[in-house]
Amino acid sequence: MKITAEEIARTSLRLLNEVGLDGLTMRLVARELGVQAPALYWHVKNKQELLDVMTGIVFAESTVGLELPGRGTPWDEWLADRFRLLRRTMLCYRDGARMMAGTHVTDPTIFRTTELALRTLGDAGFPLDVAARSLPTLLHYTIGFTIEEQARTGEAYGEAGNPYQEGLLAASLDPGRFPLTLRALHHLFDDDGDASFEYGLRIILDGMRALLKED
């Protein structure tokens, strides 16, 4: 049976939703494909390289139809939409953000997206170095936020139960020692992921606008 790196990666993405990142092994993927594990290593050297290919596929899914902003579309609105789509795409896969963190992706989609983003920011007046530093900041925020968001499902804790369940943390805090923390818990662990993500996104974009005014 002939297989390709893309076929291995897509099979792995299907398995990811069933077993999570920690349960995803080369042996499991090989069994799903009906081959022996050594056959995979002709196409991906190890699990990390497999994650790189998987991430490339997921990133490409988040950029389908991507073009430069249309006339009248503000740079910040266009940019925010890019990272909203990335978050939503990662959320489609169990541990999708953990999978993406720390990967080395060379899929052309990455570089096309970067080129369009740099051009958009350049047209808005950003120096190239400021634009280039801002994009990883947004990317790292989006991935990090989504890692935490997915962790709060508690799937990794299995039968031990989800420690993020409402009320558990509040019950464990001493109101005499941590009164402000107790009052702020709803905001520290907001169940509204969309609102929390938008809040952080706004802080970064506001900072970028401030830099633009300085220049």
mmCIF file with all atom_site columns, N, CA, C and O in Angstrom, residues 189-215:
data_model
loop_
_atom_site.group_PDB
_atom_site.id
_atom_site.type_symbol
_atom_site.label_atom_id
_atom_site.label_alt_id
_atom_site.label_comp_id
_atom_site.label_asym_id
_atom_site.label_entity_id
_atom_site.label_seq_id
_atom_site.pdbx_PDB_ins_code
_atom_site.Cartn_x
_atom_site.Cartn_y
_atom_site.Cartn_z
_atom_site.occupancy
_atom_site.B_iso_or_equiv
_atom_site.pdbx_formal_charge
_atom_site.auth_seq_id
_atom_site.auth_comp_id
_atom_site.auth_asym_id
_atom_site.auth_atom_id
_atom_site.pdbx_PDB_model_num
ATOM 1   N N  . PHE A 1 189 ? -11.311 33.369 34.961 1.00 0.00 ? 189 PHE A N  1
ATOM 2   C CA . PHE A 1 189 ? -11.658 32.119 34.279 1.00 0.00 ? 189 PHE A CA 1
ATOM 3   C C  . PHE A 1 189 ? -13.023 32.278 33.604 1.00 0.00 ? 189 PHE A C  1
ATOM 4   O O  . PHE A 1 189 ? -13.995 31.625 33.966 1.00 0.00 ? 189 PHE A O  1
ATOM 5   N N  . ASP A 1 190 ? -13.065 33.163 32.640 1.00 0.00 ? 190 ASP A N  1
ATOM 6   C CA . ASP A 1 190 ? -14.309 33.480 31.959 1.00 0.00 ? 190 ASP A CA 1
ATOM 7   C C  . ASP A 1 190 ? -14.734 32.308 31.078 1.00 0.00 ? 190 ASP A C  1
ATOM 8   O O  . ASP A 1 190 ? -13.945 31.807 30.267 1.00 0.00 ? 190 ASP A O  1
ATOM 9   N N  . ASP A 1 191 ? -15.976 31.869 31.212 1.00 0.00 ? 191 ASP A N  1
ATOM 10  C CA . ASP A 1 191 ? -16.482 30.772 30.398 1.00 0.00 ? 191 ASP A CA 1
ATOM 11  C C  . ASP A 1 191 ? -16.757 31.201 28.959 1.00 0.00 ? 191 ASP A C  1
ATOM 12  O O  . ASP A 1 191 ? -16.901 30.350 28.079 1.00 0.00 ? 191 ASP A O  1
ATOM 13  N N  . ASP A 1 192 ? -16.841 32.496 28.733 1.00 0.00 ? 192 ASP A N  1
ATOM 14  C CA . ASP A 1 192 ? -17.094 33.004 27.385 1.00 0.00 ? 192 ASP A CA 1
ATOM 15  C C  . ASP A 1 192 ? -15.766 33.146 26.651 1.00 0.00 ? 192 ASP A C  1
ATOM 16  O O  . ASP A 1 192 ? -15.105 34.186 26.716 1.00 0.00 ? 192 ASP A O  1
ATOM 17  N N  . GLY A 1 193 ? -15.370 32.078 25.953 1.00 0.00 ? 193 GLY A N  1
ATOM 18  C CA . GLY A 1 193 ? -14.082 32.085 25.274 1.00 0.00 ? 193 GLY A CA 1
ATOM 19  C C  . GLY A 1 193 ? -13.971 33.161 24.215 1.00 0.00 ? 193 GLY A C  1
ATOM 20  O O  . GLY A 1 193 ? -12.911 33.784 24.058 1.00 0.00 ? 193 GLY A O  1
ATOM 21  N N  . ASP A 1 194 ? -15.045 33.386 23.483 1.00 0.00 ? 194 ASP A N  1
ATOM 22  C CA . ASP A 1 194 ? -15.008 34.402 22.433 1.00 0.00 ? 194 ASP A CA 1
ATOM 23  C C  . ASP A 1 194 ? -14.732 35.786 23.015 1.00 0.00 ? 194 ASP A C  1
ATOM 24  O O  . ASP A 1 194 ? -13.885 36.527 22.507 1.00 0.00 ? 194 ASP A O  1
ATOM 25  N N  . ALA A 1 195 ? -15.438 36.129 24.089 1.00 0.00 ? 195 ALA A N  1
ATOM 26  C CA . ALA A 1 195 ? -15.264 37.451 24.695 1.00 0.00 ? 195 ALA A CA 1
ATOM 27  C C  . ALA A 1 195 ? -13.853 37.611 25.267 1.00 0.00 ? 195 ALA A C  1
ATOM 28  O O  . ALA A 1 195 ? -13.231 38.673 25.130 1.00 0.00 ? 195 ALA A O  1
ATOM 29  N N  . SER A 1 196 ? -13.353 36.570 25.907 1.00 0.00 ? 196 SER A N  1
ATOM 30  C CA . SER A 1 196 ? -12.005 36.643 26.482 1.00 0.00 ? 196 SER A CA 1
ATOM 31  C C  . SER A 1 196 ? -10.956 36.796 25.395 1.00 0.00 ? 196 SER A C  1
ATOM 32  O O  . SER A 1 196 ? -10.006 37.581 25.525 1.00 0.00 ? 196 SER A O  1
ATOM 33  N N  . PHE A 1 197 ? -11.116 36.046 24.315 1.00 0.00 ? 197 PHE A N  1
ATOM 34  C CA . PHE A 1 197 ? -10.160 36.138 23.211 1.00 0.00 ? 197 PHE A CA 1
ATOM 35  C C  . PHE A 1 197 ? -10.177 37.536 22.603 1.00 0.00 ? 197 PHE A C  1
ATOM 36  O O  . PHE A 1 197 ? -9.123  38.117 22.334 1.00 0.00 ? 197 PHE A O  1
ATOM 37  N N  . GLU A 1 198 ? -11.370 38.071 22.407 1.00 0.00 ? 198 GLU A N  1
ATOM 38  C CA . GLU A 1 198 ? -11.492 39.405 21.815 1.00 0.00 ? 198 GLU A CA 1
ATOM 39  C C  . GLU A 1 198 ? -10.848 40.466 22.702 1.00 0.00 ? 198 GLU A C  1
ATOM 40  O O  . GLU A 1 198 ? -10.259 41.433 22.197 1.00 0.00 ? 198 GLU A O  1
ATOM 41  N N  . TYR A 1 199 ? -10.940 40.296 24.014 1.00 0.00 ? 199 TYR A N  1
ATOM 42  C CA . TYR A 1 199 ? -10.345 41.263 24.935 1.00 0.00 ? 199 TYR A CA 1
ATOM 43  C C  . TYR A 1 199 ? -8.827  41.311 24.745 1.00 0.00 ? 199 TYR A C  1
ATOM 44  O O  . TYR A 1 199 ? -8.233  42.396 24.619 1.00 0.00 ? 199 TYR A O  1
ATOM 45  N N  . GLY A 1 200 ? -8.188  40.154 24.736 1.00 0.00 ? 200 GLY A N  1
ATOM 46  C CA . GLY A 1 200 ? -6.747  40.117 24.538 1.00 0.00 ? 200 GLY A CA 1
ATOM 47  C C  . GLY A 1 200 ? -6.332  40.600 23.163 1.00 0.00 ? 200 GLY A C  1
ATOM 48  O O  . GLY A 1 200 ? -5.314  41.294 23.000 1.00 0.00 ? 200 GLY A O  1
ATOM 49  N N  . LEU A 1 201 ? -7.119  40.223 22.152 1.00 0.00 ? 201 LEU A N  1
ATOM 50  C CA . LEU A 1 201 ? -6.837  40.665 20.785 1.00 0.00 ? 201 LEU A CA 1
ATOM 51  C C  . LEU A 1 201 ? -6.883  42.191 20.696 1.00 0.00 ? 201 LEU A C  1
ATOM 52  O O  . LEU A 1 201 ? -6.029  42.820 20.063 1.00 0.00 ? 201 LEU A O  1
ATOM 53  N N  . ARG A 1 202 ? -7.858  42.786 21.372 1.00 0.00 ? 202 ARG A N  1
ATOM 54  C CA . ARG A 1 202 ? -7.990  44.245 21.359 1.00 0.00 ? 202 ARG A CA 1
ATOM 55  C C  . ARG A 1 202 ? -6.789  44.917 21.995 1.00 0.00 ? 202 ARG A C  1
ATOM 56  O O  . ARG A 1 202 ? -6.309  45.951 21.506 1.00 0.00 ? 202 ARG A O  1
ATOM 57  N N  . ILE A 1 203 ? -6.282  44.329 23.087 1.00 0.00 ? 203 ILE A N  1
ATOM 58  C CA . ILE A 1 203 ? -5.110  44.913 23.754 1.00 0.00 ? 203 ILE A CA 1
ATOM 59  C C  . ILE A 1 203 ? -3.906  44.950 22.809 1.00 0.00 ? 203 ILE A C  1
ATOM 60  O O  . ILE A 1 203 ? -3.187  45.955 22.710 1.00 0.00 ? 203 ILE A O  1
ATOM 61  N N  . ILE A 1 204 ? -3.676  43.854 22.081 1.00 0.00 ? 204 ILE A N  1
ATOM 62  C CA . ILE A 1 204 ? -2.539  43.801 21.157 1.00 0.00 ? 204 ILE A CA 1
ATOM 63  C C  . ILE A 1 204 ? -2.729  44.791 20.014 1.00 0.00 ? 204 ILE A C  1
ATOM 64  O O  . ILE A 1 204 ? -1.810  45.532 19.648 1.00 0.00 ? 204 ILE A O  1
ATOM 65  N N  . LEU A 1 205 ? -3.919  44.806 19.425 1.00 0.00 ? 205 LEU A N  1
ATOM 66  C CA . LEU A 1 205 ? -4.166  45.707 18.297 1.00 0.00 ? 205 LEU A CA 1
ATOM 67  C C  . LEU A 1 205 ? -4.102  47.167 18.731 1.00 0.00 ? 205 LEU A C  1
ATOM 68  O O  . LEU A 1 205 ? -3.612  48.025 17.979 1.00 0.00 ? 205 LEU A O  1
ATOM 69  N N  . ASP A 1 206 ? -4.580  47.464 19.943 1.00 0.00 ? 206 ASP A N  1
ATOM 70  C CA . ASP A 1 206 ? -4.462  48.833 20.463 1.00 0.00 ? 206 ASP A CA 1
ATOM 71  C C  . ASP A 1 206 ? -2.994  49.224 20.599 1.00 0.00 ? 206 ASP A C  1
ATOM 72  O O  . ASP A 1 206 ? -2.610  50.374 20.310 1.00 0.00 ? 206 ASP A O  1
ATOM 73  N N  . GLY A 1 207 ? -2.182  48.284 21.043 1.00 0.00 ? 207 GLY A N  1
ATOM 74  C CA . GLY A 1 207 ? -0.753  48.548 21.151 1.00 0.00 ? 207 GLY A CA 1
ATOM 75  C C  . GLY A 1 207 ? -0.124  48.805 19.792 1.00 0.00 ? 207 GLY A C  1
ATOM 76  O O  . GLY A 1 207 ? 0.737   49.691 19.645 1.00 0.00 ? 207 GLY A O  1
ATOM 77  N N  . MET A 1 208 ? -0.560  48.057 18.788 1.00 0.00 ? 208 MET A N  1
ATOM 78  C CA . MET A 1 208 ? -0.046  48.276 17.434 1.00 0.00 ? 208 MET A CA 1
ATOM 79  C C  . MET A 1 208 ? -0.468  49.647 16.911 1.00 0.00 ? 208 MET A C  1
ATOM 80  O O  . MET A 1 208 ? 0.315   50.340 16.255 1.00 0.00 ? 208 MET A O  1
ATOM 81  N N  . ARG A 1 209 ? -1.699  50.048 17.196 1.00 0.00 ? 209 ARG A N  1
ATOM 82  C CA . ARG A 1 209 ? -2.156  51.376 16.762 1.00 0.00 ? 209 ARG A CA 1
ATOM 83  C C  . ARG A 1 209 ? -1.321  52.476 17.414 1.00 0.00 ? 209 ARG A C  1
ATOM 84  O O  . ARG A 1 209 ? -1.000  53.494 16.786 1.00 0.00 ? 209 ARG A O  1
ATOM 85  N N  . ALA A 1 210 ? -0.975  52.267 18.683 1.00 0.00 ? 210 ALA A N  1
ATOM 86  C CA . ALA A 1 210 ? -0.155  53.250 19.389 1.00 0.00 ? 210 ALA A CA 1
ATOM 87  C C  . ALA A 1 210 ? 1.224   53.363 18.745 1.00 0.00 ? 210 ALA A C  1
ATOM 88  O O  . ALA A 1 210 ? 1.764   54.472 18.598 1.00 0.00 ? 210 ALA A O  1
ATOM 89  N N  . LEU A 1 211 ? 1.790   52.232 18.355 1.00 0.00 ? 211 LEU A N  1
ATOM 90  C CA . LEU A 1 211 ? 3.094   52.256 17.681 1.00 0.00 ? 211 LEU A CA 1
ATOM 91  C C  . LEU A 1 211 ? 3.000   52.981 16.337 1.00 0.00 ? 211 LEU A C  1
ATOM 92  O O  . LEU A 1 211 ? 3.911   53.709 15.955 1.00 0.00 ? 211 LEU A O  1
ATOM 93  N N  . LEU A 1 212 ? 1.893   52.773 15.657 1.00 0.00 ? 212 LEU A N  1
ATOM 94  C CA . LEU A 1 212 ? 1.699   53.419 14.363 1.00 0.00 ? 212 LEU A CA 1
ATOM 95  C C  . LEU A 1 212 ? 1.654   54.935 14.511 1.00 0.00 ? 212 LEU A C  1
ATOM 96  O O  . LEU A 1 212 ? 2.216   55.680 13.711 1.00 0.00 ? 212 LEU A O  1
ATOM 97  N N  . LYS A 1 213 ? 1.005   55.419 15.589 1.00 0.00 ? 213 LYS A N  1
ATOM 98  C CA . LYS A 1 213 ? 0.921   56.857 15.828 1.00 0.00 ? 213 LYS A CA 1
ATOM 99  C C  . LYS A 1 213 ? 2.292   57.436 16.177 1.00 0.00 ? 213 LYS A C  1
ATOM 100 O O  . LYS A 1 213 ? 2.612   58.556 15.805 1.00 0.00 ? 213 LYS A O  1
ATOM 101 N N  . GLU A 1 214 ? 3.108   56.636 16.893 1.00 0.00 ? 214 GLU A N  1
ATOM 102 C CA . GLU A 1 214 ? 4.443   57.099 17.261 1.00 0.00 ? 214 GLU A CA 1
ATOM 103 C C  . GLU A 1 214 ? 5.304   57.324 16.030 1.00 0.00 ? 214 GLU A C  1
ATOM 104 O O  . GLU A 1 214 ? 6.132   58.227 15.976 1.00 0.00 ? 214 GLU A O  1
ATOM 105 N N  . ASP A 1 215 ? 5.120   56.452 15.040 1.00 0.00 ? 215 ASP A N  1
ATOM 106 C CA . ASP A 1 215 ? 5.934   56.566 13.833 1.00 0.00 ? 215 ASP A CA 1
ATOM 107 C C  . ASP A 1 215 ? 5.389   57.646 12.905 1.00 0.00 ? 215 ASP A C  1
ATOM 108 O O  . ASP A 1 215 ? 6.067   58.128 12.043 1.00 0.00 ? 215 ASP A O  1
#
